Amino acid sequence: MLSVSDTQAVIFDLVQALDHQGETEVVDLLTATGRILACPVTSNLDFPHWDNSAMDGYAVRYSDVQNCSAEQPAILAIVESIPAGYQPKLTISQGQAARIFTGAVMPKGADTVVMQERTSQKENFVHILAAPQPQEFVRRKAAFYQAGTQLLPAGIKLNAAEIAVLAAAQCSQVSVYRRPIVAIFSTGDELVTLDQPLAPGQIVDSNGYALAALVRQSGAEPLMLGIVKDEPAALEKTIAEAIANADIVISSGGVSVGDYDYVEQILATLQAQIHIRAVAMRPGKPLTVATFPPKVPRGDNHQRVPVYFGLPGNPAAVLVTFLRFVQPAIKKLAGLAQGWEIEFVKVRSHKELRSDGKRETYVWGKLQVVNGVYEFSPAGGSHSSGNLINLAQTNALAVIPVGNTLISPGEEVEVSFNRG
């Protein structure tokens, strides 16, 4: 049985990112939100495109106003008004100023902007009532970005700010990594679909829905293969279909040591190499991770090795093992250059957290701000791995290390916030 850290290391070594040449697609910018940029982006535009004003006020020559004050204002003739989007026509000479608005192009001859609150206009003259700093409120051409240099690097997720930058750079289309395909199926004779009436001993396959949602939140496309009964032939057929069509395969249930747990047997039949069979964590001990002989992905000649995750059947164990191991693996595979590993922060525990200390223990609950301080509150009710109900409305996992049996209220605990 591997430790959690050793398990993480094995999985992250197995998962290789998509290739930036053969596993990309070009999408319109309006549909690129949440995608991973496959190639660096440069622009032939400077930002700002020209010297412009950062304030409503007056464009002046600093030498004309450097010694002025309210008692001895500099009095300048207003020779032009420059709104945003207007190209100045005149050059500012000694003793002159231009009325200028935020974002407008600086006129030739002017090197400083005086904000209007420090001025007084009288007919066609402006009185400068306070000396500005040299070049104050002037945004210089290329001060933010110089044309021809890298604007955005490959391997980043395109969120609102990145989309705005690309739009400003007139990039109507971008090259992004294709979304990884994740096959999902659930095993067990007791499982039924949600539209079926429940007979005694039967339960709805909620894991399939949870995993599909988690896969989408992670930036991948779920391939739903449904429920597989505890029959070796049916299981072998489903896994064979999954590895032929997906980059990652996730099953729930069937990976323990019961009489009807056939997953490991079928993996051996399909020539899989099993890397992990159990992890020293609670919940989530029965975790199977395997790889298969390489396959050739669509559209290129690069070999790709499908990775199989056999998750436990209990819903809390499915959530914990997915967030701890599978979600980072999907994000790495998807081409995210950094930030794909699970992150923990230390926060204050609102309530007592307990463990037997024998395995690394995960407690689900809420990370929230209480009196200006982040606190973790465990979900109410039983923390049995079979308790699906109190998983709802949780957003974080707290970890109790091996050997630690108690975290008292007010003590620090390491928490991972589920950002999706």
JSON list of C-alpha atoms in Angstrom, two decimals, residues 187-192 202 227-231 260:
[
{"chain": "A", "resi": 187, "resn": "THR", "atom": "CA", "xyz": [-19.70, -1.40, -11.97]},
{"chain": "A", "resi": 188, "resn": "GLY", "atom": "CA", "xyz": [-22.12, -3.36, -9.81]},
{"chain": "A", "resi": 189, "resn": "ASP", "atom": "CA", "xyz": [-25.21, -5.55, -10.07]},
{"chain": "A", "resi": 190, "resn": "GLU", "atom": "CA", "xyz": [-26.93, -3.28, -7.53]},
{"chain": "A", "resi": 191, "resn": "LEU", "atom": "CA", "xyz": [-26.77, -0.20, -9.79]},
{"chain": "A", "resi": 192, "resn": "VAL", "atom": "CA", "xyz": [-29.66, 1.11, -11.86]},
{"chain": "A", "resi": 202, "resn": "GLN", "atom": "CA", "xyz": [-30.73, -1.47, -5.65]},
{"chain": "A", "resi": 227, "resn": "ILE", "atom": "CA", "xyz": [-23.42, 0.68, -15.87]},
{"chain": "A", "resi": 228, "resn": "VAL", "atom": "CA", "xyz": [-21.52, -2.58, -16.21]},
{"chain": "A", "resi": 229, "resn": "LYS", "atom": "CA", "xyz": [-22.77, -5.61, -14.32]},
{"chain": "A", "resi": 230, "resn": "ASP", "atom": "CA", "xyz": [-20.41, -7.78, -12.29]},
{"chain": "A", "resi": 231, "resn": "GLU", "atom": "CA", "xyz": [-19.72, -10.06, -15.23]},
{"chain": "A", "resi": 260, "resn": "TYR", "atom": "CA", "xyz": [-17.43, -9.90, -7.47]}
]
